[in-house]
């Protein structure tokens, strides 16, 4: 009987110590596979299409369209990482891909389809396209110096492609016989590490950037953190391909309703890939954040502000962008096994409001998140886009 009581006491002590030392949250090693993803626009709402009878008020759509026109955004960030916790030093090796795209059509298109135009009046509609894809390999090394927590994140990246166009133009004219004429032309420049046509192997130049963070516990309940990622060596894309598209036709509304575009002249083609030397970097970023734990680490409030610069220090001034960022979050932990996080952020020109959940059994942790998002704040709260995240973590 004494042995049984002693064994129970030992097990209870071990169990208590496990939680006291965050046993469920601090693995000695961990393999993680996951991804973030999203698709959104700044005008149309998902609820508009989840109806039995879909009715779109074109005049209302034109009136509510933002002055900068209709924008469609997407991103995909799959990652695989291996982490080692050596107590005094933490090391992580991450391999991943970043894919980002943005397309824009000017408001003139929606003014035309919602309100029409005068006889012989020409409507000029512009479009813009920007898209990037990077593969990267990052090593993260974290260590403590007195109260400071320092993390250094050097990374090599390989640009896969960059697509850009700012000269897309659509012209519309009403004619005296009741028909209208449409003329469209666009050239999309595609820089890539592989030849899209005409032969040629994989040719890309590695880039290098340096990131890191510095944390300091100002009080027991308040920790301040600064983050930075600075491009050092730009990546290189060695091929250039131009995708040329043109369309011209004259028709009437009745013919379009009946599925007849009338006589049209459409062509879309690209020539052979040519040699190029296109320099490109991942975004330059600065941010500062604070973790506030007034009731202990089971409830964490986080707030942060940052700045970002897309395509810095490269030879493409047309695609350079500056954007601010913020992050607000509240995380609730239940015995370090269950974790709920609600966050709101402005990330690379997107407003994202997310609810994430993780279940942790030490050797296995599952993470899921769902968010609403858009480049327009109001549309991000009312169904302008959806995104999410998932991750599977195993280790001990």
Coordinates of C-alpha atoms in Angstrom, one line a residue:
X1 CA 0.0 0.0 0.0
X2 CA 2.8 2.4 0.9
X3 CA 4.4 1.7 -2.5
X4 CA 1.2 2.5 -4.3
X5 CA 0.9 5.8 -2.3
X6 CA 4.5 6.6 -3.0
X7 CA 4.0 5.9 -6.8
X8 CA 0.9 8.1 -6.9
X9 CA 2.8 10.9 -5.1
X10 CA 5.7 10.7 -7.6
X11 CA 3.3 10.7 -10.6
X12 CA 1.4 13.7 -9.2
X13 CA 4.7 15.5 -8.6
X14 CA 5.9 14.8 -12.1
X15 CA 2.6 15.9 -13.6
X16 CA 2.7 19.2 -11.5
X17 CA 6.3 19.8 -12.5
X18 CA 5.4 19.3 -16.1
X19 CA 2.9 22.1 -16.1
X20 CA 5.1 24.3 -13.8
X21 CA 7.9 24.1 -16.4
X22 CA 5.6 24.5 -19.4
X23 CA 6.3 20.9 -20.4
X24 CA 3.5 20.9 -23.0
X25 CA 4.8 24.1 -24.6
X26 CA 8.6 23.6 -24.7
X27 CA 9.6 20.7 -26.9
X28 CA 13.3 19.7 -27.1
X29 CA 12.8 19.2 -30.9
X30 CA 9.9 19.9 -33.2
X31 CA 9.0 19.3 -36.9
X32 CA 6.3 21.6 -38.2
X33 CA 4.4 21.6 -41.5
X34 CA 1.8 24.3 -42.3
X35 CA 0.7 27.1 -44.5
X36 CA -1.1 30.5 -44.5
X37 CA -3.4 31.4 -47.4
X38 CA -5.9 34.0 -48.4
X39 CA -8.1 35.4 -51.2
X40 CA -10.0 38.7 -51.1
X41 CA -11.3 41.7 -52.9
X42 CA -12.3 45.3 -51.8
X43 CA -15.9 45.4 -53.1
X44 CA -17.8 42.2 -53.7
X45 CA -19.0 40.2 -50.7
X46 CA -19.2 36.5 -50.4
X47 CA -22.8 36.7 -49.0
X48 CA -23.9 38.3 -52.3
X49 CA -23.4 35.0 -54.0
X50 CA -24.7 32.6 -51.3
X51 CA -28.3 33.2 -52.3
X52 CA -30.8 31.2 -54.2
X53 CA -31.4 34.0 -56.6
X54 CA -28.3 36.1 -57.1
X55 CA -29.0 39.7 -58.0
X56 CA -26.3 42.3 -58.4
X57 CA -27.3 45.9 -58.6
X58 CA -24.8 47.3 -61.1
X59 CA -25.6 50.9 -60.4
X60 CA -25.1 50.4 -56.6
X61 CA -21.9 48.4 -57.3
X62 CA -20.6 51.4 -59.3
X63 CA -21.5 53.9 -56.6
X64 CA -19.9 51.9 -53.8
X65 CA -16.8 51.0 -55.7
X66 CA -13.7 52.7 -54.2
X67 CA -12.0 55.4 -56.1
X68 CA -8.9 53.3 -56.7
X69 CA -11.1 50.6 -58.5
X70 CA -11.6 46.9 -57.9
X71 CA -8.7 45.1 -56.3
X72 CA -8.1 41.3 -56.0
X73 CA -5.4 40.0 -53.7
X74 CA -4.1 36.5 -52.9
X75 CA -1.3 34.9 -51.0
X76 CA 0.1 31.5 -50.1
X77 CA 2.8 30.8 -47.6
X78 CA 3.6 27.1 -47.1
X79 CA 6.5 26.2 -44.7
X80 CA 8.3 23.3 -43.2
X81 CA 10.5 23.9 -40.1
X82 CA 12.7 21.9 -37.7
X83 CA 13.3 23.4 -34.3
X84 CA 15.8 22.4 -31.6
X85 CA 15.5 23.7 -28.0
X86 CA 18.9 23.4 -26.4
X87 CA 17.9 25.4 -23.3
X88 CA 20.5 28.2 -23.7
X89 CA 20.2 28.3 -27.5
X90 CA 17.2 27.7 -29.7
X91 CA 17.8 26.8 -33.4
X92 CA 15.2 26.6 -36.2
X93 CA 15.6 25.8 -39.8
X94 CA 12.7 26.8 -42.1
X95 CA 12.1 26.1 -45.8
X96 CA 9.2 27.7 -47.5
X97 CA 7.6 29.5 -50.4
X98 CA 6.0 32.9 -50.6
X99 CA 3.5 33.6 -53.3
X100 CA 1.7 37.0 -53.5
X101 CA -0.4 38.7 -56.2
X102 CA -2.5 41.8 -56.6
X103 CA -4.7 42.8 -59.6
X104 CA -6.6 46.1 -60.1
X105 CA -9.2 47.4 -62.5
X106 CA -10.0 51.1 -62.5
X107 CA -13.4 52.3 -61.4
X108 CA -14.3 53.5 -64.9
X109 CA -15.3 49.9 -65.8
X110 CA -18.0 49.8 -63.1
X111 CA -19.2 53.3 -63.9
X112 CA -19.7 52.2 -67.4
X113 CA -21.6 49.0 -66.7
X114 CA -23.6 50.6 -63.9
X115 CA -24.4 54.0 -65.4
X116 CA -23.5 53.7 -69.1
X117 CA -21.9 56.5 -71.2
X118 CA -22.8 59.1 -73.8
X119 CA -22.9 58.5 -77.5
X120 CA -19.4 58.6 -79.0
X121 CA -17.9 59.0 -75.6
X122 CA -14.8 56.8 -75.1
X123 CA -14.4 55.1 -71.8
X124 CA -10.7 54.2 -70.9
X125 CA -10.3 51.4 -68.4
X126 CA -6.9 50.6 -66.9
X127 CA -5.6 47.5 -65.2
X128 CA -2.6 46.7 -63.1
X129 CA -1.0 43.3 -62.2
X130 CA 1.7 42.5 -59.7
X131 CA 2.8 39.1 -58.6
X132 CA 5.9 37.6 -56.8
X133 CA 7.0 34.1 -55.8
X134 CA 10.0 33.3 -53.7
X135 CA 11.5 30.1 -52.3
X136 CA 13.6 30.6 -49.1
X137 CA 15.7 28.9 -46.6
X138 CA 16.0 30.5 -43.2
X139 CA 18.0 29.6 -40.0
X140 CA 16.9 31.2 -36.7
X141 CA 19.2 31.3 -33.7
X142 CA 17.9 32.5 -30.4
X143 CA 19.9 33.1 -27.2
X144 CA 19.8 35.2 -24.0
X145 CA 22.2 37.9 -22.8
X146 CA 21.2 38.8 -19.3
X147 CA 17.5 39.8 -19.6
X148 CA 17.7 40.3 -23.4
X149 CA 16.4 37.7 -25.8
X150 CA 18.1 37.9 -29.1
X151 CA 17.0 36.1 -32.3
X152 CA 19.1 36.3 -35.5
X153 CA 17.4 35.1 -38.8
X154 CA 19.7 35.0 -41.8
X155 CA 17.9 33.7 -44.9
X156 CA 18.8 32.8 -48.5
X157 CA 16.0 33.2 -51.0
X158 CA 15.5 32.3 -54.7
X159 CA 13.0 34.5 -56.7
X160 CA 10.9 32.2 -58.9
X161 CA 9.0 34.8 -60.9
X162 CA 7.8 38.3 -60.9
X163 CA 4.9 39.4 -63.2
X164 CA 4.0 43.0 -63.6
X165 CA 1.8 45.2 -65.9
X166 CA 0.6 48.7 -65.6
X167 CA -0.3 49.4 -69.3
X168 CA -3.4 47.3 -69.6
X169 CA -6.1 49.4 -71.4
X170 CA -9.7 48.7 -72.3
X171 CA -11.6 51.2 -74.5
X172 CA -15.4 51.3 -75.0
X173 CA -17.4 53.3 -77.4
X174 CA -21.2 53.6 -78.0
X175 CA -22.0 53.7 -81.7
X176 CA -25.0 55.4 -83.4
X177 CA -26.7 52.1 -84.4
X178 CA -27.0 51.0 -80.8
X179 CA -24.0 48.7 -80.8
X180 CA -20.7 49.3 -78.9
X181 CA -17.1 48.7 -79.6
X182 CA -14.6 47.2 -77.2
X183 CA -10.8 47.4 -77.8
X184 CA -8.4 45.8 -75.3
X185 CA -4.6 45.5 -75.2
X186 CA -2.2 44.5 -72.5
X187 CA 1.5 43.5 -72.2
X188 CA 2.4 41.6 -69.1
X189 CA 6.2 41.3 -68.4
X190 CA 7.1 38.1 -66.7
X191 CA 10.6 37.7 -65.2
X192 CA 11.4 34.2 -64.2
X193 CA 14.2 31.8 -63.1
X194 CA 13.2 29.4 -65.9
X195 CA 12.4 29.8 -69.6
X196 CA 8.7 29.9 -70.2
X197 CA 9.3 29.2 -73.9
X198 CA 12.2 28.8 -76.3
X199 CA 14.2 26.4 -74.2
X200 CA 16.8 27.0 -71.5
X201 CA 17.4 25.6 -68.0
X202 CA 16.8 27.0 -64.6
X203 CA 18.8 30.2 -64.1
X204 CA 18.4 32.2 -60.9
X205 CA 20.5 34.1 -58.6
X206 CA 20.3 33.6 -54.8
X207 CA 19.4 36.6 -52.7
X208 CA 20.2 37.1 -49.0
X209 CA 18.4 39.1 -46.3
X210 CA 19.0 39.4 -42.6
X211 CA 16.2 39.4 -40.0
X212 CA 16.1 39.3 -36.3
X213 CA 14.4 40.4 -33.1
X214 CA 15.3 41.8 -29.7
X215 CA 13.1 41.3 -26.6
X216 CA 13.3 42.7 -23.1
X217 CA 11.0 42.1 -20.1
X218 CA 10.4 45.7 -19.0
X219 CA 8.3 44.4 -16.1
X220 CA 7.1 40.9 -15.1
X221 CA 3.9 41.6 -17.0
X222 CA 5.3 43.5 -20.0
X223 CA 7.8 42.4 -22.6
X224 CA 8.9 44.7 -25.5
X225 CA 10.1 43.3 -28.8
X226 CA 11.6 44.9 -31.9
X227 CA 11.7 43.1 -35.3
X228 CA 13.6 43.8 -38.5
X229 CA 14.2 42.2 -41.9
X230 CA 16.7 43.9 -44.2
X231 CA 17.6 42.9 -47.8
X232 CA 21.4 42.6 -48.2
X233 CA 21.9 40.9 -51.6
X234 CA 19.1 41.0 -54.2
X235 CA 18.0 37.8 -56.0
X236 CA 18.2 37.7 -59.8
X237 CA 15.8 36.5 -62.4
X238 CA 17.5 35.6 -65.7
X239 CA 14.6 35.3 -68.2
X240 CA 12.0 37.8 -69.5
X241 CA 8.9 36.9 -71.4
X242 CA 6.2 39.3 -72.6
X243 CA 2.6 38.1 -72.7
X244 CA 0.7 40.2 -75.2
X245 CA -3.1 40.1 -75.4
X246 CA -5.4 42.1 -77.7
X247 CA -9.1 41.9 -78.3
X248 CA -11.4 44.0 -80.6
X249 CA -15.1 43.4 -81.3
X250 CA -18.3 45.3 -81.9
X251 CA -21.6 43.9 -80.6
X252 CA -24.9 44.7 -78.8
X253 CA -26.3 43.9 -75.4
X254 CA -28.9 41.6 -76.9
X255 CA -26.2 39.6 -78.7
X256 CA -24.1 39.2 -75.5
X257 CA -27.2 38.1 -73.6
X258 CA -27.7 35.4 -76.3
X259 CA -24.1 34.4 -76.0
X260 CA -23.0 35.9 -79.3
X261 CA -20.1 38.3 -79.2
X262 CA -20.4 39.1 -82.8
X263 CA -17.3 39.5 -85.0
X264 CA -14.2 39.7 -82.9
X265 CA -10.5 39.6 -83.2
X266 CA -8.7 38.0 -80.2
X267 CA -5.1 37.1 -79.8
X268 CA -2.9 36.2 -76.8
X269 CA 0.7 35.0 -77.2
X270 CA 4.2 35.4 -75.9
X271 CA 7.5 35.2 -77.7
X272 CA 10.5 33.2 -76.7
X273 CA 12.0 34.0 -73.3
X274 CA 14.9 36.4 -73.6
X275 CA 18.0 36.8 -71.3
X276 CA 17.5 39.3 -68.5
X277 CA 19.1 40.4 -65.3
X278 CA 16.2 41.5 -63.1
X279 CA 17.0 42.3 -59.4
X280 CA 14.4 41.7 -56.8
X281 CA 14.2 41.6 -53.0
X282 CA 11.7 40.4 -50.4
X283 CA 10.0 43.2 -48.5
X284 CA 12.0 45.3 -46.1
X285 CA 10.2 45.4 -42.7
X286 CA 10.5 47.1 -39.3
X287 CA 8.1 46.5 -36.3
X288 CA 7.8 46.9 -32.6
X289 CA 5.5 44.9 -30.3
X290 CA 4.6 44.5 -26.7
X291 CA 3.2 41.4 -24.8
X292 CA 1.0 42.3 -21.8
X293 CA 0.3 39.6 -19.2
X294 CA -1.5 41.3 -16.3
X295 CA -3.1 38.0 -15.1
X296 CA -0.3 35.6 -15.8
X297 CA 0.8 33.8 -19.0
X298 CA -2.6 32.1 -19.4
X299 CA -3.9 35.3 -20.9
X300 CA -1.6 37.4 -23.2
X301 CA -2.5 40.7 -25.0
X302 CA -0.2 41.7 -27.9
X303 CA 0.0 44.9 -29.8
X304 CA 2.5 46.0 -32.5
X305 CA 3.2 48.6 -35.2
X306 CA 5.4 48.2 -38.3
X307 CA 6.5 49.5 -41.7
X308 CA 7.0 47.6 -44.9
X309 CA 8.6 48.4 -48.3
X310 CA 7.9 46.1 -51.3
X311 CA 10.7 45.7 -53.9
X312 CA 13.3 47.9 -52.1
X313 CA 16.7 48.6 -53.5
X314 CA 15.9 47.1 -56.9
X315 CA 15.6 48.4 -60.5
X316 CA 11.8 48.3 -60.7
X317 CA 10.5 51.6 -59.5
X318 CA 6.9 51.0 -60.8
X319 CA 6.4 48.1 -58.4
X320 CA 7.8 49.8 -55.3
X321 CA 5.3 50.1 -52.5
X322 CA 5.2 51.4 -49.0
X323 CA 2.7 50.2 -46.4
X324 CA 2.2 50.4 -42.7
X325 CA 1.3 47.4 -40.5
X326 CA -0.3 46.8 -37.1
X327 CA -1.1 43.7 -35.0
X328 CA -3.5 43.3 -32.1
X329 CA -4.2 39.9 -30.5
X330 CA -5.5 38.2 -27.3
X331 CA -4.4 34.7 -26.5
X332 CA -6.1 32.4 -23.9
X333 CA -4.2 29.3 -22.8
X334 CA -5.9 26.5 -20.9
X335 CA -3.2 24.4 -19.0
X336 CA -0.9 24.9 -22.0
X337 CA -2.9 22.3 -23.8
X338 CA -5.6 24.4 -25.5
X339 CA -5.0 27.8 -27.0
X340 CA -7.4 30.3 -28.5
X341 CA -6.1 33.5 -30.3
X342 CA -8.2 36.3 -31.7
X343 CA -6.2 38.8 -33.8
X344 CA -6.7 41.8 -36.0
X345 CA -3.9 43.1 -38.2
X346 CA -3.0 45.1 -41.2
X347 CA -0.5 42.9 -43.1
X348 CA 1.0 43.9 -46.5
X349 CA -2.0 46.1 -47.3
X350 CA -4.6 43.6 -46.1
X351 CA -6.9 43.9 -43.1
X352 CA -7.1 40.4 -41.5
X353 CA -9.3 39.4 -38.6
X354 CA -8.6 35.8 -37.5
X355 CA -9.6 33.3 -34.9
X356 CA -7.0 30.5 -34.4
X357 CA -7.1 27.4 -32.2
X358 CA -4.4 24.9 -31.2
X359 CA -4.6 21.6 -29.3
X360 CA -1.3 20.4 -27.9
X361 CA -0.5 16.9 -26.6
X362 CA 3.2 17.4 -26.3
X363 CA 4.2 15.0 -29.0
X364 CA 1.5 16.3 -31.4
X365 CA 0.0 19.8 -31.8
X366 CA -2.6 20.8 -34.3
X367 CA -3.2 24.4 -35.3
X368 CA -6.2 25.8 -37.3
X369 CA -7.2 29.3 -38.1
X370 CA -9.9 31.1 -40.1
X371 CA -10.0 34.7 -41.0
X372 CA -12.0 37.4 -42.9
X373 CA -9.9 39.8 -44.9
X374 CA -9.8 42.6 -47.5
X375 CA -7.8 45.7 -48.5
X376 CA -10.9 47.6 -47.4
X377 CA -11.5 47.6 -43.6
X378 CA -15.3 47.5 -43.8
X379 CA -15.3 44.8 -46.5
X380 CA -12.8 42.8 -44.3
X381 CA -15.6 42.7 -41.6
X382 CA -18.4 41.9 -44.0
X383 CA -17.1 39.1 -46.3
X384 CA -14.8 40.7 -48.8
X385 CA -12.5 37.6 -48.6
X386 CA -11.5 34.6 -46.6
X387 CA -8.2 33.0 -45.5
X388 CA -6.7 30.8 -42.9
X389 CA -3.8 28.8 -41.6
X390 CA -3.1 25.3 -40.5
X391 CA -0.1 23.5 -39.0
X392 CA 0.9 20.1 -37.8
X393 CA 3.7 19.9 -35.2
X394 CA 5.3 16.8 -33.9
X395 CA 8.2 16.4 -31.4
X396 CA 9.1 15.9 -27.8

